[in-house]
Tab-separated table of C-alpha atoms in Angstrom:
chain	number	residue	atom	x	y	z
W	192	MET	CA	6.355	-27.092	-12.117
W	193	LYS	CA	4.847	-23.729	-11.435
W	194	ARG	CA	4.841	-22.853	-7.888
W	195	TYR	CA	2.277	-20.091	-6.582
W	196	LYS	CA	2.321	-18.220	-3.029
W	197	LEU	CA	-0.925	-17.058	-1.286
W	198	ARG	CA	-0.936	-12.986	-1.308
W	199	LYS	CA	-3.456	-13.001	1.591
W	200	ASN	CA	-5.585	-15.504	3.587
W	201	PHE	CA	-7.921	-17.751	1.397
W	202	LYS	CA	-10.515	-20.254	2.550
W	203	GLY	CA	-8.533	-20.997	5.955
W	204	LEU	CA	-5.128	-21.117	4.327
W	205	LYS	CA	-2.779	-18.608	5.548
W	206	LYS	CA	-0.891	-15.705	3.663
W	207	GLY	CA	2.513	-17.018	2.437
W	208	THR	CA	1.602	-20.701	1.882
W	209	GLN	CA	3.378	-22.076	-0.958
W	210	PHE	CA	1.470	-24.405	-3.638
W	211	TYR	CA	2.603	-26.288	-6.994
W	212	LEU	CA	0.183	-26.057	-9.882
W	213	ILE	CA	-0.767	-29.748	-10.417
W	214	ALA	CA	-3.605	-29.301	-13.348
W	215	GLU	CA	-5.202	-27.016	-15.509
W	216	SER	CA	-8.334	-27.195	-17.557
W	217	GLU	CA	-10.599	-25.423	-19.455
W	218	PHE	CA	-14.290	-25.956	-20.341
W	219	ILE	CA	-16.365	-23.655	-22.406
W	220	GLY	CA	-14.118	-20.657	-21.657
W	221	VAL	CA	-13.950	-21.339	-17.749
W	222	LYS	CA	-10.512	-22.200	-16.479
W	223	ASP	CA	-9.871	-24.390	-13.397
W	224	PHE	CA	-6.734	-24.942	-11.601
W	225	VAL	CA	-5.649	-27.680	-8.993
W	226	LEU	CA	-3.025	-26.797	-6.404
W	227	ARG	CA	-1.172	-28.713	-3.796
W	228	THR	CA	0.774	-27.254	-0.645
W	229	ILE	CA	4.557	-27.939	-1.045
W	230	ASP	CA	4.351	-30.826	1.388
W	231	MET	CA	1.392	-32.338	-0.768
W	232	SER	CA	-1.201	-32.599	2.419
W	233	ILE	CA	-3.904	-29.936	0.934
W	234	ARG	CA	-5.346	-29.729	-2.421
W	235	ILE	CA	-7.496	-26.790	-3.743
W	236	SER	CA	-9.461	-26.579	-6.878
W	237	ILE	CA	-9.908	-22.887	-8.157
W	238	ASN	CA	-11.093	-20.837	-11.048
W	239	GLU	CA	-8.901	-18.275	-12.909
W	240	GLU	CA	-10.260	-15.269	-11.080
W	241	GLU	CA	-9.459	-16.549	-7.785
W	242	LEU	CA	-6.117	-17.414	-9.070
W	243	ARG	CA	-5.395	-13.759	-9.981
W	244	LYS	CA	-6.892	-12.381	-6.865
W	245	TYR	CA	-5.144	-14.538	-4.265
W	246	PHE	CA	-2.189	-16.172	-5.516
W	247	ILE	CA	1.396	-14.842	-7.033
W	248	LEU	CA	3.603	-16.891	-9.716
W	249	LEU	CA	6.909	-17.315	-7.791
W	250	ASN	CA	8.895	-18.495	-10.804
């Protein structure tokens, strides 16, 4: 499972928060990603641009 870390604050989440990539989908060229925090308490759905701008791949 891929792990990501926040580069900077995003939608009320603090910098450094770690996430697991749960799902990845593509529809007509638009990629969508679903991430959950390590403790599985928060779920967010983001697009590819937000993933590149706000997140760092850890592994």
